[in-house]
Coordinates of C-alpha atoms in Angstrom, one line a residue:
V1 CA 45.6 92.1 33.6
M2 CA 48.6 94.4 35.5
A3 CA 49.8 91.4 37.0
A4 CA 49.7 89.4 34.1
I5 CA 51.8 92.6 32.1
G6 CA 53.6 93.1 35.1
E7 CA 52.9 96.6 36.5
A8 CA 50.4 95.2 39.2
P9 CA 50.2 98.1 42.1
A10 CA 52.1 97.0 45.4
G11 CA 50.9 94.7 47.3
V12 CA 48.2 92.9 44.8
Q13 CA 49.6 89.3 44.0
P14 CA 49.1 87.3 40.2
A15 CA 46.3 85.3 40.5
A16 CA 47.8 82.5 38.5
G17 CA 45.3 80.0 40.4
N18 CA 42.3 81.5 39.5
V19 CA 42.7 81.1 35.6
V20 CA 43.7 77.1 36.0
S21 CA 40.6 76.8 38.0
L22 CA 38.4 79.1 35.8
H23 CA 40.2 76.7 33.0
R24 CA 39.0 73.6 34.7
A25 CA 36.0 74.8 35.5
L26 CA 35.2 75.7 31.7
R27 CA 36.3 72.2 30.6
R28 CA 33.7 70.4 32.9
W29 CA 30.9 72.6 31.6
R30 CA 32.0 71.5 27.7
I31 CA 31.7 68.4 28.6
A32 CA 28.4 68.4 30.7
T33 CA 27.0 70.7 27.8
A34 CA 28.3 67.3 25.4
A35 CA 26.8 65.1 27.1
A36 CA 23.6 66.7 27.2
G37 CA 23.5 66.9 23.6
I38 CA 24.2 63.8 22.9
A39 CA 21.2 62.3 25.7
A40 CA 19.0 65.1 23.6
A41 CA 20.1 63.8 20.5
V42 CA 19.5 60.2 21.7
L43 CA 15.6 61.3 22.5
A44 CA 15.0 62.5 19.4
G45 CA 16.0 59.4 17.8
V46 CA 14.0 57.4 19.9
V47 CA 10.9 59.7 19.4
I48 CA 11.4 59.3 15.8
L49 CA 11.4 55.8 15.8
D50 CA 8.8 55.1 17.9
R51 CA 6.6 57.1 15.6
A52 CA 8.1 55.7 12.5
G53 CA 6.3 52.1 13.3
P54 CA 2.6 50.9 12.7
R55 CA 0.7 51.6 15.5
P56 CA -0.7 48.9 17.1
Q57 CA -4.0 48.1 16.1
T58 CA -6.7 49.5 19.0
E59 CA -10.6 49.0 17.9
F60 CA -12.3 45.9 16.5
V61 CA -15.3 45.6 15.4
A62 CA -18.0 42.5 14.5
V63 CA -21.2 42.0 13.1
L64 CA -23.1 39.3 14.4
T65 CA -26.0 38.5 11.7
A66 CA -28.1 35.1 11.0
E67 CA -27.4 33.2 7.4
G68 CA -28.3 35.3 5.2
A69 CA -30.2 38.3 7.4
N70 CA -29.4 41.7 7.9
P71 CA -27.1 42.7 10.7
A72 CA -29.3 42.2 14.2
F73 CA -25.9 43.3 16.6
V74 CA -22.7 45.5 16.3
A75 CA -19.6 44.0 18.2
T76 CA -17.2 46.5 19.5
V77 CA -13.6 45.8 21.0
D78 CA -11.6 48.8 22.6
V79 CA -8.4 46.6 23.3
A80 CA -6.8 49.6 25.3
R81 CA -9.8 50.1 28.2
G82 CA -10.4 46.0 27.9
T83 CA -14.1 46.4 27.1
M84 CA -16.5 45.0 24.5
S85 CA -19.9 46.4 23.6
L86 CA -22.8 44.6 22.0
R87 CA -25.8 46.8 20.4
Q88 CA -28.7 45.6 18.8
V89 CA -29.3 47.7 15.6
A90 CA -31.7 45.0 13.9
G91 CA -34.1 41.6 14.5
A92 CA -36.0 40.8 17.3
A93 CA -35.9 40.0 20.4
A94 CA -35.6 36.3 22.2
P95 CA -39.0 34.6 22.7
A96 CA -40.5 35.1 25.9
D97 CA -39.2 30.9 27.5
K98 CA -35.7 31.5 26.0
S99 CA -32.6 34.6 26.4
Y100 CA -29.5 35.5 24.0
E101 CA -26.7 34.2 25.6
L102 CA -23.0 35.9 24.2
W103 CA -20.3 33.3 23.3
A104 CA -16.5 34.5 22.9
I105 CA -14.8 31.7 20.6
V106 CA -11.4 31.2 19.9
P107 CA -9.8 28.4 17.4
D108 CA -8.6 25.4 20.3
T109 CA -10.1 26.7 23.0
P110 CA -14.1 26.0 24.1
P111 CA -16.3 29.0 23.9
R112 CA -16.4 31.5 27.2
S113 CA -20.3 32.7 28.0
L114 CA -19.7 36.6 27.9
G115 CA -23.1 37.0 29.6
L116 CA -27.1 37.1 28.8
V117 CA -28.3 39.7 26.1
E118 CA -31.6 40.9 27.7
Q119 CA -31.5 44.4 26.5
A120 CA -30.7 46.7 23.1
S121 CA -26.9 46.9 24.9
L122 CA -24.6 45.4 26.7
S123 CA -21.2 45.8 27.8
R124 CA -18.6 43.7 29.7
A125 CA -14.7 43.3 30.2
L126 CA -12.8 41.6 27.8
S127 CA -9.9 38.7 28.5
E128 CA -9.1 37.7 25.5
K129 CA -6.8 39.3 23.5
P130 CA -8.7 40.6 20.7
S131 CA -7.2 38.7 16.3
P132 CA -8.8 38.2 13.5
D133 CA -9.6 34.7 15.0
L134 CA -11.9 36.1 17.5
T135 CA -15.6 35.1 17.1
F136 CA -18.9 36.6 18.6
A137 CA -21.7 34.5 18.7
I138 CA -24.6 34.6 20.1
S139 CA -27.0 31.8 21.1
L140 CA -30.9 30.7 21.9
E141 CA -30.9 29.0 25.1
R142 CA -33.3 28.5 27.7
K143 CA -34.1 30.9 29.7
G144 CA -31.7 32.5 32.1
G145 CA -29.0 30.6 29.3
S146 CA -26.5 27.9 29.3
P147 CA -26.6 26.0 32.9
S148 CA -23.6 23.9 31.8
G149 CA -21.2 27.0 30.5
A150 CA -21.2 26.0 27.3
P151 CA -23.8 26.9 24.6
E152 CA -26.7 24.0 24.2
G153 CA -28.9 25.9 22.1
P154 CA -28.4 26.9 18.7
V155 CA -26.0 29.8 17.0
V156 CA -28.5 32.6 15.6
F157 CA -26.4 35.3 14.7
K158 CA -22.3 35.3 14.7
G159 CA -20.0 38.0 13.4
S160 CA -15.7 38.3 13.5
L161 CA -13.5 40.8 14.5
V162 CA -12.4 43.3 12.0
P163 CA -9.7 46.3 13.0
T164 CA -11.7 49.4 12.0
E165 CA -8.4 51.0 10.7

């Protein structure tokens, strides 16, 4: 301060170069702060817009019934995990010489077997992307299931997927 007003003690030189470098450093910090503020504002906007949009449906359910009867099975699909679970809620077991076989049916494609329903519940990985046009069906097949890879016996229970929310 004394050097700036011209009354510096003997042997002390004015430090004009230090003032210039401090101004440059201050300018850099201001630019960095402005850039960080802009980045924070953009991130906040992205988060707000992401939450404002509709969330994708992740869970579906299908109630499998016989024509004019009470529900016999309930299938649930978890898209996030890529799994399907089937649980028997009513109805009788398959006859001793027959097996229930679960099928995934998508329009314009052949039915795909998801396995035999030999117990009251069944869990499987599901490769089909769930949609309202996906139907689950249970056919009554010979013991051990259909050998051809396509349903051969009558469809005894069926149900379409609906979103849970």
